Short mmCIF file of C-alpha atoms and ligand atoms in Angstrom, two decimals:
data_model
loop_
_atom_site.label_atom_id
_atom_site.label_comp_id
_atom_site.label_asym_id
_atom_site.label_seq_id
_atom_site.Cartn_x
_atom_site.Cartn_y
_atom_site.Cartn_z
CA MET A 77 132.33 92.42 106.79
CA HIS A 78 131.48 88.82 107.72
CA ASN A 79 128.66 90.11 109.80
CA ILE A 80 126.95 91.72 106.85
CA ILE A 81 126.48 88.42 105.03
CA SER A 82 125.01 86.75 108.10
CA GLN A 83 122.76 89.74 108.83
CA LEU A 84 121.69 89.86 105.19
CA ASN A 85 120.83 86.16 105.41
CA SER A 86 118.81 86.63 108.56
CA VAL A 87 116.83 89.45 106.90
CA LYS A 88 116.21 87.17 103.91
CA ASN A 89 114.99 84.50 106.32
CA ARG A 90 112.61 87.01 107.91
CA ILE A 91 111.29 87.82 104.44
CA TYR A 92 110.88 84.13 103.54
CA ALA A 93 108.99 83.56 106.80
CA ALA A 94 106.74 86.55 106.06
CA GLU A 95 106.09 85.28 102.53
CA LYS A 96 105.15 81.91 103.94
CA ALA A 97 102.94 83.37 106.66
CA ASN A 98 101.03 85.34 104.02
CA ASN A 99 100.81 82.53 101.43
CA LEU A 100 103.02 84.42 99.02
CA PRO A 101 105.39 82.74 96.59
CA ARG A 102 109.04 82.69 97.61
CA ASP A 103 110.98 85.69 96.32
CA SER A 104 107.85 87.74 95.71
CA ILE A 105 109.16 90.41 98.10
CA ARG A 106 112.05 92.50 96.79
CA LEU A 107 114.69 93.50 99.32
CA LEU A 108 116.17 96.98 99.06
CA ALA A 109 119.31 97.19 101.22
CA VAL A 110 119.54 100.72 102.59
CA SER A 111 123.25 101.54 102.60
CA LYS A 112 123.05 105.22 103.56
CA MET A 113 126.00 106.35 105.70
CA LYS A 114 127.75 103.01 105.12
CA PRO A 115 131.06 102.64 103.26
CA ALA A 116 131.53 101.06 99.83
CA GLU A 117 133.09 97.98 101.48
CA ALA A 118 129.79 97.25 103.24
CA ILE A 119 127.96 97.41 99.91
CA ILE A 120 130.52 95.09 98.29
CA ALA A 121 130.02 92.59 101.12
CA ALA A 122 126.25 92.58 100.60
CA TYR A 123 126.71 92.38 96.82
CA ASP A 124 128.93 89.34 97.30
CA GLY A 125 126.08 87.88 99.35
CA GLY A 126 123.81 88.22 96.31
CA GLN A 127 122.21 91.61 97.03
CA ARG A 128 121.65 93.88 94.00
CA ASP A 129 119.27 96.70 95.10
CA PHE A 130 120.74 99.43 97.29
CA GLY A 131 119.02 102.51 98.74
CA GLU A 132 120.65 105.86 99.46
CA ASN A 133 119.23 109.05 101.03
CA TYR A 134 122.02 111.56 100.76
CA LEU A 135 123.23 112.47 97.32
CA GLN A 136 126.63 113.74 98.37
CA HIS A 137 127.38 110.43 100.12
CA ALA A 138 125.87 108.26 97.41
CA LEU A 139 127.60 109.69 94.33
CA PRO A 140 131.19 108.72 95.20
CA LYS A 141 130.02 105.21 96.10
CA ILE A 142 128.10 104.83 92.84
CA GLU A 143 131.18 105.94 90.91
CA GLU A 144 133.47 103.61 92.83
CA LEU A 145 131.14 100.62 92.48
CA LYS A 146 130.10 100.98 88.85
CA TYR A 147 132.03 97.81 87.99
CA LEU A 148 129.53 95.73 90.00
CA ASP A 149 127.35 94.13 87.35
CA GLY A 150 123.61 94.52 87.74
CA ILE A 151 123.74 96.77 90.79
CA GLN A 152 120.60 98.94 91.08
CA TRP A 153 120.63 102.25 92.92
CA HIS A 154 117.45 103.57 94.54
CA PHE A 155 117.22 107.16 95.76
CA ILE A 156 114.92 107.17 98.80
CA GLY A 157 115.53 110.54 100.48
CA PRO A 158 114.06 114.01 100.09
CA LEU A 159 115.28 115.72 96.90
CA GLN A 160 115.63 119.44 96.24
CA SER A 161 115.01 120.63 92.71
CA ASN A 162 118.57 121.90 92.26
CA LYS A 163 119.88 118.36 92.83
CA THR A 164 117.69 116.41 90.40
CA LYS A 165 120.31 116.12 87.65
CA ALA A 166 122.61 113.87 89.66
CA VAL A 167 119.69 111.56 90.46
CA ALA A 168 118.60 111.48 86.80
CA GLU A 169 122.13 110.55 85.72
CA ASN A 170 123.03 108.01 88.39
CA PHE A 171 120.03 106.17 89.79
CA HIS A 172 117.70 103.44 88.54
CA TRP A 173 114.86 104.26 90.90
CA ILE A 174 113.56 107.13 93.03
CA HIS A 175 110.99 106.41 95.76
CA SER A 176 110.43 109.91 97.09
CA ILE A 177 108.48 111.76 94.40
CA ASP A 178 105.76 113.96 95.84
CA ARG A 179 105.78 116.94 93.47
CA LEU A 180 105.41 117.33 89.72
CA LYS A 181 108.21 119.89 89.60
CA ILE A 182 110.81 117.35 90.70
CA ALA A 183 109.42 114.67 88.37
CA SER A 184 109.45 117.03 85.36
CA ARG A 185 113.06 117.95 85.97
CA LEU A 186 114.06 114.30 86.29
CA ASN A 187 112.23 113.56 83.03
CA GLU A 188 114.12 116.34 81.22
CA GLN A 189 117.47 115.43 82.73
CA ARG A 190 117.32 111.67 82.25
CA PRO A 191 120.03 110.86 79.67
CA ASP A 192 118.80 109.31 76.40
CA TYR A 193 121.18 106.37 76.70
CA MET A 194 119.63 105.27 80.01
CA PRO A 195 116.35 103.37 80.44
CA SER A 196 113.45 105.29 81.99
CA LEU A 197 113.85 106.18 85.64
CA ASN A 198 111.59 104.05 87.86
CA ILE A 199 109.34 106.16 90.06
CA CYS A 200 107.47 105.59 93.30
CA LEU A 201 105.22 108.31 94.63
CA GLN A 202 105.78 109.01 98.31
CA VAL A 203 102.52 109.21 100.21
CA ASN A 204 102.08 110.53 103.73
CA VAL A 205 99.84 108.03 105.50
CA SER A 206 100.24 109.38 109.04
CA GLY A 207 98.82 112.85 108.48
CA GLU A 208 101.81 114.29 110.38
CA GLN A 209 102.75 117.68 108.97
CA SER A 210 106.45 117.01 109.50
CA LYS A 211 106.50 113.95 107.25
CA SER A 212 107.24 114.25 103.57
CA GLY A 213 104.98 112.77 100.98
CA MET A 214 101.76 113.89 99.36
CA ALA A 215 98.23 113.36 100.63
CA VAL A 216 96.51 110.17 99.47
CA SER A 217 93.93 112.36 97.73
CA ASP A 218 96.62 113.86 95.47
CA ALA A 219 98.14 110.56 94.32
CA GLU A 220 95.90 109.94 91.33
CA SER A 221 96.42 113.32 89.77
CA LEU A 222 100.21 113.17 90.17
CA ALA A 223 100.24 109.59 88.86
CA GLN A 224 98.33 110.78 85.79
CA LYS A 225 100.84 113.55 85.07
CA ILE A 226 103.85 111.30 85.59
CA THR A 227 102.49 108.67 83.22
CA ALA A 228 102.70 111.29 80.49
CA LEU A 229 106.46 111.84 81.00
CA PRO A 230 108.36 109.55 78.59
CA ASN A 231 111.63 109.20 80.50
CA LEU A 232 109.92 108.17 83.73
CA ASN A 233 108.31 104.82 84.48
CA LEU A 234 105.71 104.99 87.23
CA ARG A 235 106.15 101.80 89.26
CA GLY A 236 104.22 102.35 92.48
CA LEU A 237 103.96 103.92 95.90
CA MET A 238 106.20 104.36 98.92
CA THR A 239 105.57 105.43 102.48
CA ILE A 240 107.34 105.97 105.79
CA PRO A 241 104.77 105.59 108.57
CA ALA A 242 104.87 107.60 111.78
CA ALA A 243 107.13 105.99 114.38
CA THR A 244 104.93 103.92 116.65
CA ALA A 245 105.22 100.74 118.70
CA ASP A 246 101.49 100.18 118.26
CA ASN A 247 101.03 97.44 115.69
CA ALA A 248 97.37 98.24 115.11
CA GLU A 249 98.27 101.83 114.25
CA LEU A 250 101.01 100.59 111.91
CA LEU A 251 98.57 98.23 110.18
CA LYS A 252 96.19 101.12 109.73
CA GLN A 253 98.85 103.32 108.11
CA PHE A 254 100.18 100.57 105.82
CA GLY A 255 96.59 99.73 104.95
CA ILE A 256 96.01 103.28 103.72
CA LEU A 257 98.87 102.91 101.23
CA LYS A 258 97.71 99.48 100.12
CA ASN A 259 94.21 100.85 99.47
CA CYS A 260 95.64 103.72 97.48
CA PHE A 261 97.75 101.24 95.46
CA ASP A 262 94.76 98.97 94.74
CA ASP A 263 92.64 101.98 93.81
CA LEU A 264 95.20 103.23 91.28
CA ARG A 265 95.54 99.77 89.75
CA GLN A 266 91.80 99.49 89.49
CA LYS A 267 91.77 102.80 87.67
CA GLY A 268 94.14 101.33 85.11
CA PHE A 269 97.56 102.49 86.26
CA ASP A 270 100.13 99.85 85.37
CA ILE A 271 101.98 99.84 88.70
CA ASP A 272 103.58 96.87 90.46
CA THR A 273 105.56 98.16 93.44
CA LEU A 274 104.43 98.85 96.99
CA SER A 275 107.52 100.07 98.86
CA MET A 276 106.89 99.88 102.60
CA GLY A 277 108.47 98.25 105.64
CA MET A 278 111.89 98.74 107.26
CA SER A 279 114.09 96.84 109.75
CA ALA A 280 111.62 97.03 112.60
CA ASP A 281 108.34 96.47 110.80
CA LEU A 282 108.90 94.50 107.61
CA GLU A 283 106.64 91.64 108.75
CA THR A 284 103.75 94.03 109.37
CA ALA A 285 104.38 95.68 106.00
CA VAL A 286 104.38 92.35 104.13
CA ALA A 287 101.19 91.33 105.91
CA SER A 288 99.73 94.62 104.63
CA GLY A 289 100.67 93.96 101.00
CA SER A 290 104.18 95.39 100.65
CA ASN A 291 106.31 93.83 97.93
CA MET A 292 109.46 95.88 98.44
CA VAL A 293 110.98 96.33 101.90
CA ARG A 294 113.72 98.89 102.59
CA VAL A 295 116.07 97.52 105.23
CA GLY A 296 119.15 99.31 106.58
CA THR A 297 120.01 98.69 110.22
CA ALA A 298 119.16 94.97 110.26
CA ILE A 299 121.69 94.37 107.44
CA PHE A 300 124.43 96.96 107.98
CA GLY A 301 124.14 97.69 111.71
CA ALA A 302 123.35 100.93 113.52
CA ARG A 303 124.18 104.23 111.84
C1 PLP B 23 116.90 104.83 106.54
C2 PLP B 23 115.70 104.46 105.76
C3 PLP B 23 115.25 103.14 105.71
C4 PLP B 23 115.89 102.01 106.48
O1 PLP B 23 115.60 102.11 107.84
P1 PLP B 23 116.11 100.99 108.89
O2 PLP B 23 115.27 101.22 110.07
O3 PLP B 23 117.56 101.27 109.11
O4 PLP B 23 115.90 99.67 108.26
C5 PLP B 23 114.15 102.86 104.91
N1 PLP B 23 113.53 103.82 104.20
C6 PLP B 23 113.94 105.10 104.23
C7 PLP B 23 113.20 106.11 103.42
C8 PLP B 23 115.02 105.46 105.02
O5 PLP B 23 115.40 106.74 105.05
#
């Protein structure tokens, strides 16, 4: 697991360089280490390297790891995958964040199922910025109305927006898609929503995402290796 520490450090160095290139203060970008499909040992290695935020997509893989690793102080679990309504309870009871909210139904269930002894569940709305039918996420034009409804749910804490752009090697196209999310974020803030998180950028495109205003990058492969 030696590799994981050195790969984690090189991702941190990429983030520092991106912060510098964009005149941002050091540590203004939060790194979410995406540990989906990776064993608990890999997560422990990254934790030992100082990492605290971990992202998981598949509930059935995540839950045993969360249980096994609950002794790790300050670890924060982020659910970043699609979620069916019959599986919301496990997210409400085990995660600190969910980035993939695109329907009120799921949010309402999470609000009801969040245990009283836990702090509010942090929420990012997933927005589809590519227009591709196959991609999850709501239309930009629906974000304000869902944000409004979620703000009214006491056990949820609306934190921001997330997107997964269409796969493309064209940097201009990527900038365009990230820019759509950034505009949506700025628009909501201007309308008074108290949000602080713009979750965009992965292993291959975190520099482009940071240049576009991201402040949370979700990085799997570059830390943990291929899946
Ligand atoms: C897998 C995944 C990532 C990480 O992707 P990498 O290319 O491995 O860095 C980020 N976000 C989401 C939603 C993912 O499913």
